[in-house]
Amino acid sequence: MDILYQFIETTGFAQMTWGNAIMIVIGIVFISLAIIKDYEPLLLLPIGFGAVVGNIPFVANMALGVYDEGSVMSFIYFGVRQGVFPPLIFLGIGAMTDFSTMLSNPKLILLGAAAQIGIFLTLIGAVFLGGLFDGLNFGIREAAAIGIIGGADGPTSIFLASKLAPHLLGAIAIAAYSYMALVPVIQPPIMKLLTTKKERLIRMKPPREVGKREKIIFPIAAFLICALIVPGAMTLLGMLFLGNLLKESCVTERLAQTARTSMIDIVTILLGFSVGASTQASNFLTPQSLCIFGLGAASFCVATAGGVLFAKFMNLFLKDKINPLVGAAGVSAVPDSARVVQMVGQQEDPDNFLLMHAMAPNVAGVIGSAIAAGILWSILVH
Amino acid sequence: MNSVSVGWERVLNSEPNGLAVSAVGMCIVFVSLVLISAFIAALPHLLTLVAKVFPDSDTKAATDHDRVAVAIAAALYREKYGSPE
C-alpha cells in the first residue's frame, strides 16, 4: 500500500501546480489556434504540444525536463540553447526564397531596413522600463534580445536570445513566434491607420524579369557585403545565402530540395517542440515574461509603422510611387506579412496585386533583422 | 515623473549607452541594405559589360541532346526535300 501511495505522490496529478495547469491550457490554446484558425500551424502546433509536455510535473530526481542535465529533452533543446537550429532554418528559408522581386526593384530594400526601427526603439523601451519597475530590471543585453522580437523573425530572435539572454529564451521565442502567427491580426489596423484610401489604391509597376546570372551572383555578393560589415550576422546570413545559391545555381537541386523540405521540417519540429517544452511554469510565468510579451507587441507594431511611414517618406521623392502598404512587409515574417499586404490592398482594389512587390521588403526584412542581430551581438558580446 | 527620469537615466547610463547602441545599430542596418541595394541596381550594367567578355553560355554550348536533335532534323529534312545544295 505504501508503494501505491508513494507512486501516487509521483504522478503529475499530485504535483500539479496552478502555473502548470495554466501553461497546459495555453499550450492547448496554441494547438487550437493552429488547427482551427490555421495560424502558423507548422510552428504553433509543435510549440503548443511542447508547452503541454514541458508542464507535466515530475519527481525532481528524474531527468526529464529541458533544463535537466542529461535528459533527452535537454539534448533536443541543445539546438536552441546553442543557437544551432536558427541557421539551419535559415538554410531552408534561403532554398525556398526567390529574391527576384527584390532584384527587380532594389529601392524596396530600404523598407526592409526602415522596419528594423522596431528592434532598436524597443531596446530603449526595455531599458527604460527597468527604471520604472524594480522587478523587471532589464539590462541592455536583455533589452536587445527582447527588441529583436520586432524583427518578426523567430529564428533570429532565438539566435540572439541564446547569445545575449539565455535565461529569457523561452519567453522571447514564444513571443516572437506568437506575433509571427498573429501578423494577420496585428498589422492591418496599423496599415489602415497610417495610410489614406488614395495611397492604398496606388498601383505599382510590374517587376522586371531578372536574369539567371543576377540571381546567382546576388547571394554571393550580398553575403560578402553583409558579413564584411557585420561579421556577427555571418552564421545566419551565410546559411540563408548558401540555401539560396543551392537553389539558384541549378546544379545542386537535390541539396536545395532537401534544405527546403525534409531538413527545415525536421528542424522546425525539434525547435518548436523544445521551445514549447522550455516554458515550464516556474520559469515562464513571471512578470518579466509578461513584460516581454508587451514589449514584443510594441516592437512589432513600431516595426510595421516604421515600414509604412518610410514608404510614404520615399514617395515624396519618387516619380513611380510605392504603395505604402508594401512597407508593412518590411518586418521579416515571410511570407505572411506580404500576404497581409496583398489582402489589405485588395480590400480597396480587388485588381491590385501587391504580393510580388511586398515580397521585396519582406525578404529584405529577413536580411535586415539578421544584420540587426549581428550588430547587437557584436556590440554587446563583452 | 521621477521614475521617468530614472528610466531615461538607465537608458543613457547603461553600458554601452542604449541610445547610442540604437542609433548606431539603425545606421549600420541602413548602410548595409543601401549597399546591397546599390549593388543590385548596378548589377545589370556590370553584367552587360561582363557579357561582352564572357558571352552567355546558354547561347554558346549545346548539349548532346541538342546536337542529336539537330542531326535528326537535318536528316529528316534531307530525306524529305533532298540536299540543300
Short mmCIF file of C-alpha atoms in Angstrom, two decimals:
data_model
loop_
_atom_site.label_atom_id
_atom_site.label_comp_id
_atom_site.label_asym_id
_atom_site.label_seq_id
_atom_site.Cartn_x
_atom_site.Cartn_y
_atom_site.Cartn_z
CA MET A 1 0.00 0.00 0.00
CA ASP A 2 2.88 2.32 0.89
CA ILE A 3 4.32 1.76 -2.56
CA LEU A 4 0.98 2.72 -4.11
CA TYR A 5 0.83 5.94 -2.03
CA GLN A 6 4.43 6.63 -2.91
CA PHE A 7 3.64 6.19 -6.58
CA ILE A 8 0.55 8.41 -6.37
CA GLU A 9 2.75 11.17 -4.95
CA THR A 10 4.94 10.95 -8.04
CA THR A 11 2.06 11.35 -10.51
CA GLY A 12 1.51 14.56 -12.38
CA PHE A 13 -1.92 14.95 -10.75
CA ALA A 14 -0.40 15.06 -7.27
CA GLN A 15 2.30 17.55 -8.18
CA MET A 16 0.31 19.78 -10.49
CA THR A 17 0.53 23.50 -9.68
CA TRP A 18 -1.75 26.29 -10.90
CA GLY A 19 1.11 27.50 -13.03
CA ASN A 20 1.48 24.14 -14.76
CA ALA A 21 -2.27 24.00 -15.35
CA ILE A 22 -2.30 27.49 -16.86
CA MET A 23 0.61 26.65 -19.15
CA ILE A 24 -1.07 23.43 -20.27
CA VAL A 25 -4.20 25.44 -21.12
CA ILE A 26 -2.04 27.94 -23.04
CA GLY A 27 -0.46 25.03 -24.92
CA ILE A 28 -3.91 23.70 -25.82
CA VAL A 29 -4.96 27.20 -26.97
CA PHE A 30 -1.89 27.28 -29.27
CA ILE A 31 -2.80 23.86 -30.67
CA SER A 32 -6.40 25.00 -31.19
CA LEU A 33 -5.31 28.21 -32.93
CA ALA A 34 -3.11 26.15 -35.23
CA ILE A 35 -5.82 23.62 -36.09
CA ILE A 36 -8.97 25.75 -36.07
CA LYS A 37 -7.69 29.16 -37.17
CA ASP A 38 -4.74 27.91 -39.22
CA TYR A 39 -2.44 30.46 -37.51
CA GLU A 40 1.15 29.37 -38.33
CA PRO A 41 0.27 25.70 -37.71
CA LEU A 42 3.77 24.48 -38.53
CA LEU A 43 5.05 26.43 -35.52
CA LEU A 44 2.18 26.80 -33.11
CA LEU A 45 1.28 23.13 -33.07
CA PRO A 46 4.72 21.82 -32.02
CA ILE A 47 5.17 24.77 -29.63
CA GLY A 48 1.74 24.19 -28.11
CA PHE A 49 2.31 20.48 -27.66
CA GLY A 50 5.79 21.19 -26.30
CA ALA A 51 4.23 23.54 -23.71
CA VAL A 52 1.88 20.74 -22.64
CA VAL A 53 4.76 18.26 -22.38
CA GLY A 54 7.03 20.72 -20.60
CA ASN A 55 4.46 21.42 -17.90
CA ILE A 56 3.77 17.88 -16.79
CA PRO A 57 5.25 17.88 -13.30
CA PHE A 58 7.66 15.10 -12.41
CA VAL A 59 9.80 13.97 -9.49
CA ALA A 60 12.82 16.20 -9.00
CA ASN A 61 15.43 13.46 -9.36
CA MET A 62 14.12 12.26 -12.70
CA ALA A 63 16.00 13.99 -15.51
CA LEU A 64 13.08 14.72 -17.83
CA GLY A 65 12.82 18.46 -18.47
CA VAL A 66 14.74 20.62 -20.94
CA TYR A 67 16.69 22.21 -18.09
CA ASP A 68 17.75 18.86 -16.53
CA GLU A 69 21.27 17.92 -17.47
CA GLY A 70 21.46 14.63 -19.37
CA SER A 71 17.74 14.41 -20.18
CA VAL A 72 16.62 13.57 -23.70
CA MET A 73 14.76 16.88 -23.81
CA SER A 74 17.91 18.78 -22.86
CA PHE A 75 19.69 17.25 -25.86
CA ILE A 76 16.90 18.39 -28.19
CA TYR A 77 16.94 21.81 -26.51
CA PHE A 78 20.71 21.99 -27.10
CA GLY A 79 19.97 23.12 -30.66
CA VAL A 80 18.01 26.07 -29.31
CA ARG A 81 20.29 26.89 -26.36
CA GLN A 82 23.42 26.95 -28.52
CA GLY A 83 21.74 28.64 -31.49
CA VAL A 84 22.21 25.64 -33.82
CA PHE A 85 18.65 25.41 -35.14
CA PRO A 86 18.16 29.02 -36.35
CA PRO A 87 20.93 28.92 -39.01
CA LEU A 88 19.60 25.56 -40.25
CA ILE A 89 16.13 27.10 -40.58
CA PHE A 90 17.74 29.98 -42.49
CA LEU A 91 19.33 27.48 -44.89
CA GLY A 92 15.87 26.14 -45.67
CA ILE A 93 14.40 29.63 -45.99
CA GLY A 94 17.19 30.56 -48.41
CA ALA A 95 16.46 27.48 -50.51
CA MET A 96 12.78 28.47 -50.64
CA THR A 97 13.17 32.19 -51.28
CA ASP A 98 13.04 33.80 -54.67
CA PHE A 99 14.86 37.13 -54.48
CA SER A 100 13.70 38.13 -57.98
CA THR A 101 11.26 40.83 -56.87
CA MET A 102 13.94 42.39 -54.68
CA LEU A 103 16.46 42.25 -57.51
CA SER A 104 13.99 43.85 -59.90
CA ASN A 105 13.20 46.79 -57.61
CA PRO A 106 16.15 47.39 -55.26
CA LYS A 107 14.78 50.59 -53.74
CA LEU A 108 12.18 48.49 -51.90
CA ILE A 109 15.05 47.02 -49.86
CA LEU A 110 15.09 50.26 -47.87
CA LEU A 111 11.67 49.42 -46.49
CA GLY A 112 13.18 46.27 -45.01
CA ALA A 113 15.76 48.48 -43.30
CA ALA A 114 13.20 51.01 -42.03
CA ALA A 115 11.10 48.31 -40.37
CA GLN A 116 14.06 47.41 -38.14
CA ILE A 117 13.39 50.62 -36.19
CA GLY A 118 11.07 48.50 -34.02
CA ILE A 119 14.04 46.50 -32.76
CA PHE A 120 16.08 49.50 -31.71
CA LEU A 121 13.25 51.55 -30.19
CA THR A 122 12.15 48.55 -28.15
CA LEU A 123 15.71 48.13 -26.90
CA ILE A 124 15.47 51.66 -25.50
CA GLY A 125 11.97 50.94 -24.17
CA ALA A 126 13.06 47.79 -22.35
CA VAL A 127 15.97 49.52 -20.60
CA PHE A 128 13.69 52.47 -19.81
CA LEU A 129 11.04 50.23 -18.23
CA GLY A 130 13.67 48.75 -15.95
CA GLY A 131 13.86 52.18 -14.34
CA LEU A 132 10.10 52.33 -13.80
CA PHE A 133 9.53 48.89 -12.28
CA ASP A 134 12.11 47.43 -9.93
CA GLY A 135 11.13 43.81 -10.60
CA LEU A 136 11.92 44.00 -14.30
CA ASN A 137 15.41 45.39 -14.28
CA PHE A 138 16.30 44.50 -17.88
CA GLY A 139 19.95 45.16 -18.66
CA ILE A 140 20.94 46.27 -22.13
CA ARG A 141 21.73 42.72 -23.25
CA GLU A 142 18.29 41.51 -22.21
CA ALA A 143 16.75 44.61 -23.82
CA ALA A 144 18.50 43.84 -27.12
CA ALA A 145 17.27 40.24 -27.04
CA ILE A 146 13.71 41.45 -26.40
CA GLY A 147 13.91 44.15 -29.08
CA ILE A 148 14.77 41.65 -31.79
CA ILE A 149 11.21 40.28 -31.46
CA GLY A 150 10.25 43.34 -33.56
CA GLY A 151 12.15 41.79 -36.45
CA ALA A 152 9.27 39.27 -36.54
CA ASP A 153 11.81 36.59 -37.26
CA GLY A 154 11.63 33.63 -34.88
CA PRO A 155 14.98 32.03 -35.72
CA THR A 156 16.81 35.37 -35.41
CA SER A 157 15.13 36.07 -32.07
CA ILE A 158 16.16 32.65 -30.74
CA PHE A 159 19.68 33.07 -32.08
CA LEU A 160 20.24 36.44 -30.41
CA ALA A 161 18.48 35.48 -27.18
CA SER A 162 20.67 32.37 -26.90
CA LYS A 163 23.74 34.61 -27.17
CA LEU A 164 22.71 37.59 -25.05
CA ALA A 165 19.98 36.50 -22.64
CA PRO A 166 19.66 32.70 -22.46
CA HIS A 167 17.53 32.94 -19.31
CA LEU A 168 14.82 34.77 -21.31
CA LEU A 169 15.00 32.43 -24.29
CA GLY A 170 11.68 30.64 -23.69
CA ALA A 171 9.63 33.82 -23.30
CA ILE A 172 11.33 35.56 -26.24
CA ALA A 173 10.88 32.57 -28.55
CA ILE A 174 7.22 32.14 -27.63
CA ALA A 175 6.58 35.88 -28.03
CA ALA A 176 8.36 36.01 -31.41
CA TYR A 177 6.52 33.02 -32.84
CA SER A 178 3.17 34.14 -31.38
CA TYR A 179 3.44 37.54 -33.03
CA MET A 180 4.53 35.92 -36.30
CA ALA A 181 1.34 33.88 -36.12
CA LEU A 182 -0.67 36.99 -35.32
CA VAL A 183 0.60 39.02 -38.29
CA PRO A 184 -2.86 38.99 -39.96
CA VAL A 185 -4.38 40.36 -36.75
CA ILE A 186 -1.78 42.93 -35.68
CA GLN A 187 -0.72 44.54 -38.95
CA PRO A 188 -3.91 45.53 -40.83
CA PRO A 189 -5.19 48.11 -38.29
CA ILE A 190 -1.79 49.85 -38.22
CA MET A 191 -1.55 49.81 -42.02
CA LYS A 192 -5.01 51.32 -42.39
CA LEU A 193 -4.43 53.88 -39.66
CA LEU A 194 -1.28 55.24 -41.29
CA THR A 195 -2.43 55.34 -44.93
CA THR A 196 -5.16 57.12 -46.84
CA LYS A 197 -7.53 55.33 -49.20
CA LYS A 198 -5.81 57.07 -52.11
CA GLU A 199 -2.43 55.70 -51.01
CA ARG A 200 -3.81 52.20 -50.60
CA LEU A 201 -5.06 52.34 -54.19
CA ILE A 202 -1.62 53.08 -55.68
CA ARG A 203 -0.68 50.55 -58.34
CA MET A 204 2.98 49.77 -58.78
CA LYS A 205 4.84 48.97 -61.98
CA PRO A 206 5.18 45.23 -62.62
CA PRO A 207 8.64 43.93 -61.67
CA ARG A 208 11.14 43.39 -64.49
CA GLU A 209 12.40 39.95 -65.40
CA VAL A 210 15.61 39.05 -63.61
CA GLY A 211 18.39 37.12 -65.35
CA LYS A 212 19.87 33.87 -64.09
CA ARG A 213 23.32 35.39 -63.65
CA GLU A 214 21.91 38.12 -61.42
CA LYS A 215 20.23 35.51 -59.26
CA ILE A 216 23.45 33.53 -58.91
CA ILE A 217 25.72 36.49 -58.23
CA PHE A 218 23.36 38.11 -55.71
CA PRO A 219 23.68 35.64 -52.79
CA ILE A 220 27.48 35.65 -53.00
CA ALA A 221 27.81 39.42 -53.28
CA ALA A 222 25.13 40.19 -50.67
CA PHE A 223 26.78 37.79 -48.22
CA LEU A 224 30.17 39.42 -48.72
CA ILE A 225 28.72 42.90 -48.20
CA CYS A 226 26.81 41.94 -45.06
CA ALA A 227 29.40 39.65 -43.48
CA LEU A 228 32.26 42.08 -44.01
CA ILE A 229 30.28 44.89 -42.38
CA VAL A 230 28.70 42.76 -39.63
CA PRO A 231 30.60 39.50 -39.06
CA GLY A 232 28.16 38.71 -36.24
CA ALA A 233 25.48 38.06 -38.87
CA MET A 234 27.74 35.65 -40.75
CA THR A 235 26.17 32.43 -39.46
CA LEU A 236 22.57 33.36 -40.15
CA LEU A 237 23.17 35.13 -43.44
CA GLY A 238 25.77 32.61 -44.58
CA MET A 239 23.22 29.84 -44.30
CA LEU A 240 20.46 31.96 -45.84
CA PHE A 241 22.53 32.84 -48.89
CA LEU A 242 24.01 29.34 -49.17
CA GLY A 243 20.46 27.97 -49.32
CA ASN A 244 19.59 30.49 -52.00
CA LEU A 245 22.73 29.68 -54.01
CA LEU A 246 21.88 25.97 -53.85
CA LYS A 247 18.51 26.87 -55.36
CA GLU A 248 19.60 29.37 -57.98
CA SER A 249 22.73 27.61 -59.20
CA CYS A 250 20.51 24.82 -60.66
CA VAL A 251 23.39 22.36 -60.19
CA THR A 252 22.53 21.32 -56.62
CA GLU A 253 18.82 20.82 -56.95
CA ARG A 254 18.89 17.74 -54.71
CA LEU A 255 20.53 19.69 -51.88
CA ALA A 256 18.18 22.64 -52.32
CA GLN A 257 15.21 20.29 -52.31
CA THR A 258 16.40 18.66 -49.08
CA ALA A 259 17.11 22.01 -47.42
CA ARG A 260 13.67 23.44 -48.21
CA THR A 261 11.68 20.31 -47.37
CA SER A 262 12.95 17.49 -45.14
CA MET A 263 15.65 19.42 -43.33
CA ILE A 264 13.67 22.55 -42.47
CA ASP A 265 10.73 20.38 -41.44
CA ILE A 266 12.84 18.28 -39.07
CA VAL A 267 14.47 21.34 -37.53
CA THR A 268 11.10 23.11 -37.21
CA ILE A 269 9.64 20.15 -35.32
CA LEU A 270 12.63 19.95 -32.95
CA LEU A 271 12.81 23.71 -32.46
CA GLY A 272 9.08 24.22 -31.94
CA PHE A 273 8.74 21.30 -29.58
CA SER A 274 11.77 22.12 -27.44
CA VAL A 275 10.91 25.83 -27.26
CA GLY A 276 7.43 24.86 -26.12
CA ALA A 277 8.86 22.44 -23.58
CA SER A 278 11.09 25.20 -22.21
CA THR A 279 8.04 27.13 -20.97
CA GLN A 280 7.90 25.40 -17.61
CA ALA A 281 5.58 27.42 -15.39
CA SER A 282 8.24 28.07 -12.76
CA ASN A 283 10.47 29.75 -15.34
CA PHE A 284 7.86 31.18 -17.65
CA LEU A 285 5.01 32.61 -15.56
CA THR A 286 6.88 35.65 -14.29
CA PRO A 287 6.28 39.42 -14.55
CA GLN A 288 9.33 39.53 -16.85
CA SER A 289 7.67 37.20 -19.35
CA LEU A 290 4.51 39.32 -19.38
CA CYS A 291 6.62 42.40 -19.95
CA ILE A 292 8.49 40.64 -22.77
CA PHE A 293 5.15 39.89 -24.44
CA GLY A 294 4.11 43.54 -24.06
CA LEU A 295 7.39 44.89 -25.39
CA GLY A 296 7.38 42.35 -28.21
CA ALA A 297 3.94 43.52 -29.32
CA ALA A 298 5.07 47.14 -29.16
CA SER A 299 8.20 46.30 -31.12
CA PHE A 300 6.19 44.56 -33.81
CA CYS A 301 3.73 47.47 -34.10
CA VAL A 302 6.53 50.04 -34.31
CA ALA A 303 8.30 47.94 -36.97
CA THR A 304 5.14 47.79 -39.07
CA ALA A 305 4.57 51.53 -38.68
CA GLY A 306 8.24 52.22 -39.50
CA GLY A 307 7.98 50.40 -42.83
CA VAL A 308 4.71 52.09 -43.82
CA LEU A 309 5.86 55.58 -42.84
CA PHE A 310 9.19 55.18 -44.63
CA ALA A 311 7.36 54.17 -47.81
CA LYS A 312 5.35 57.39 -47.53
CA PHE A 313 8.58 59.30 -46.99
CA MET A 314 10.15 57.72 -50.08
CA ASN A 315 7.09 58.69 -52.11
CA LEU A 316 7.97 62.33 -51.53
CA PHE A 317 10.97 61.85 -53.82
CA LEU A 318 9.87 59.12 -56.22
CA LYS A 319 8.26 59.52 -59.63
CA ASP A 320 6.91 55.96 -59.62
CA LYS A 321 5.09 55.89 -56.30
CA ILE A 322 5.25 52.98 -53.88
CA ASN A 323 2.03 51.72 -52.33
CA PRO A 324 2.82 52.42 -48.65
CA LEU A 325 1.10 49.21 -47.60
CA VAL A 326 4.12 47.41 -49.04
CA GLY A 327 6.24 48.97 -46.27
CA ALA A 328 4.48 46.82 -43.68
CA ALA A 329 6.11 43.77 -45.25
CA GLY A 330 9.49 45.12 -44.11
CA VAL A 331 9.07 43.08 -40.95
CA SER A 332 10.53 39.69 -41.73
CA ALA A 333 7.60 37.27 -41.17
CA VAL A 334 7.97 35.64 -44.59
CA PRO A 335 5.62 35.35 -46.43
CA ASP A 336 2.79 36.17 -44.04
CA SER A 337 3.27 39.92 -43.91
CA ALA A 338 3.48 40.04 -47.73
CA ARG A 339 0.20 38.14 -47.84
CA VAL A 340 -1.34 40.63 -45.42
CA VAL A 341 -0.25 43.49 -47.69
CA GLN A 342 -1.93 41.74 -50.61
CA MET A 343 -5.08 41.18 -48.55
CA VAL A 344 -5.36 44.79 -47.31
CA GLY A 345 -4.56 46.14 -50.79
CA GLN A 346 -7.24 44.00 -52.39
CA GLN A 347 -9.83 45.17 -49.87
CA GLU A 348 -9.52 48.59 -51.55
CA ASP A 349 -8.95 47.41 -55.12
CA PRO A 350 -9.52 43.73 -55.89
CA ASP A 351 -7.45 44.03 -59.10
CA ASN A 352 -4.36 45.42 -57.39
CA PHE A 353 -1.76 42.70 -56.92
CA LEU A 354 0.80 43.80 -54.34
CA LEU A 355 2.09 40.38 -53.30
CA MET A 356 5.10 40.33 -55.63
CA HIS A 357 6.05 43.89 -54.66
CA ALA A 358 5.65 43.12 -50.96
CA MET A 359 7.97 40.13 -51.20
CA ALA A 360 10.89 42.53 -51.86
CA PRO A 361 10.81 44.35 -48.49
CA ASN A 362 9.77 41.08 -46.87
CA VAL A 363 12.96 39.22 -47.80
CA ALA A 364 14.97 42.42 -47.25
CA GLY A 365 13.49 42.40 -43.74
CA VAL A 366 14.91 38.92 -43.14
CA ILE A 367 18.35 40.20 -44.13
CA GLY A 368 17.84 43.41 -42.12
CA SER A 369 16.83 41.65 -38.91
CA ALA A 370 19.75 39.22 -39.21
CA ILE A 371 22.09 42.21 -39.66
CA ALA A 372 20.49 43.93 -36.65
CA ALA A 373 21.03 40.76 -34.59
CA GLY A 374 24.65 40.62 -35.73
CA ILE A 375 25.21 44.26 -34.79
CA LEU A 376 23.70 43.86 -31.33
CA TRP A 377 25.68 40.69 -30.71
CA SER A 378 28.91 42.36 -31.83
CA ILE A 379 28.38 45.45 -29.66
CA LEU A 380 27.09 43.67 -26.56
CA VAL A 381 29.14 40.48 -26.62
CA HIS A 382 31.59 41.79 -23.99
CA MET B 1 7.83 61.96 -13.15
CA ASN B 2 10.75 60.90 -11.00
CA SER B 3 10.56 57.32 -12.26
CA VAL B 4 10.51 58.57 -15.87
CA SER B 5 13.77 60.39 -15.32
CA VAL B 6 15.15 57.27 -13.64
CA GLY B 7 14.17 55.35 -16.77
CA TRP B 8 15.97 57.80 -19.04
CA GLU B 9 18.99 57.74 -16.76
CA ARG B 10 19.10 53.99 -17.13
CA VAL B 11 18.98 54.30 -20.92
CA LEU B 12 21.72 56.91 -21.02
CA ASN B 13 23.92 55.40 -18.31
CA SER B 14 23.70 51.79 -19.41
CA GLU B 15 27.00 50.34 -20.56
CA PRO B 16 27.09 50.90 -23.52
CA ASN B 17 24.66 53.81 -23.83
CA GLY B 18 21.29 52.45 -25.01
CA LEU B 19 20.51 55.46 -27.17
CA ALA B 20 23.89 55.26 -28.91
CA VAL B 21 23.54 51.50 -29.50
CA SER B 22 20.16 52.06 -31.13
CA ALA B 23 21.29 54.98 -33.28
CA VAL B 24 24.47 53.25 -34.44
CA GLY B 25 22.65 49.95 -34.96
CA MET B 26 19.94 51.52 -37.11
CA CYS B 27 22.55 53.40 -39.18
CA ILE B 28 24.56 50.22 -39.84
CA VAL B 29 21.42 48.31 -40.87
CA PHE B 30 20.60 51.12 -43.31
CA VAL B 31 24.12 51.35 -44.67
CA SER B 32 24.30 47.59 -45.24
CA LEU B 33 20.99 47.44 -47.05
CA VAL B 34 21.71 50.61 -49.05
CA LEU B 35 24.97 48.98 -50.23
CA ILE B 36 23.11 45.82 -51.23
CA SER B 37 20.51 47.95 -52.98
CA ALA B 38 23.21 49.91 -54.83
CA PHE B 39 24.95 46.70 -55.85
CA ILE B 40 21.70 45.24 -57.19
CA ALA B 41 20.99 48.45 -59.11
CA ALA B 42 24.46 48.31 -60.66
CA LEU B 43 24.37 44.56 -61.35
CA PRO B 44 22.58 44.63 -64.74
CA HIS B 45 25.12 47.20 -66.00
CA LEU B 46 28.02 45.11 -64.70
CA LEU B 47 26.59 42.02 -66.34
CA THR B 48 26.28 43.83 -69.68
CA LEU B 49 29.99 44.56 -69.50
CA VAL B 50 30.80 41.00 -68.40
CA ALA B 51 28.64 39.56 -71.19
CA LYS B 52 30.87 41.29 -73.75
CA VAL B 53 33.90 39.44 -72.39
CA PHE B 54 32.15 36.16 -71.47
CA PRO B 55 29.07 35.64 -73.61
CA ASP B 56 26.16 33.82 -72.00
CA SER B 57 26.97 30.11 -72.03
CA ASP B 58 23.32 29.29 -72.85
CA THR B 59 23.82 30.52 -76.42
CA LYS B 60 27.29 29.02 -76.84
CA ALA B 61 27.29 25.47 -75.58
CA ALA B 62 24.97 22.85 -76.99
CA THR B 63 24.27 19.63 -75.10
CA ASP B 64 24.43 16.18 -76.67
CA HIS B 65 20.65 16.19 -76.78
CA ASP B 66 20.67 19.42 -78.79
CA ARG B 67 23.26 18.01 -81.22
CA VAL B 68 21.29 14.77 -81.71
CA ALA B 69 18.07 16.76 -82.25
CA VAL B 70 19.79 18.96 -84.87
CA ALA B 71 21.25 15.88 -86.63
CA ILE B 72 17.84 14.16 -86.72
CA ALA B 73 16.17 17.33 -88.03
CA ALA B 74 18.83 17.68 -90.75
CA ALA B 75 18.45 14.02 -91.76
CA LEU B 76 14.68 14.32 -91.94
CA TYR B 77 14.97 17.49 -93.99
CA ARG B 78 17.32 15.80 -96.46
CA GLU B 79 15.07 12.76 -96.72
CA LYS B 80 12.03 14.91 -97.48
CA TYR B 81 13.45 17.73 -99.57
CA GLY B 82 16.82 16.42 -100.66
CA SER B 83 20.16 18.10 -100.05
CA PRO B 84 20.01 21.89 -99.61
CA GLU B 85 22.73 22.21 -102.26
#
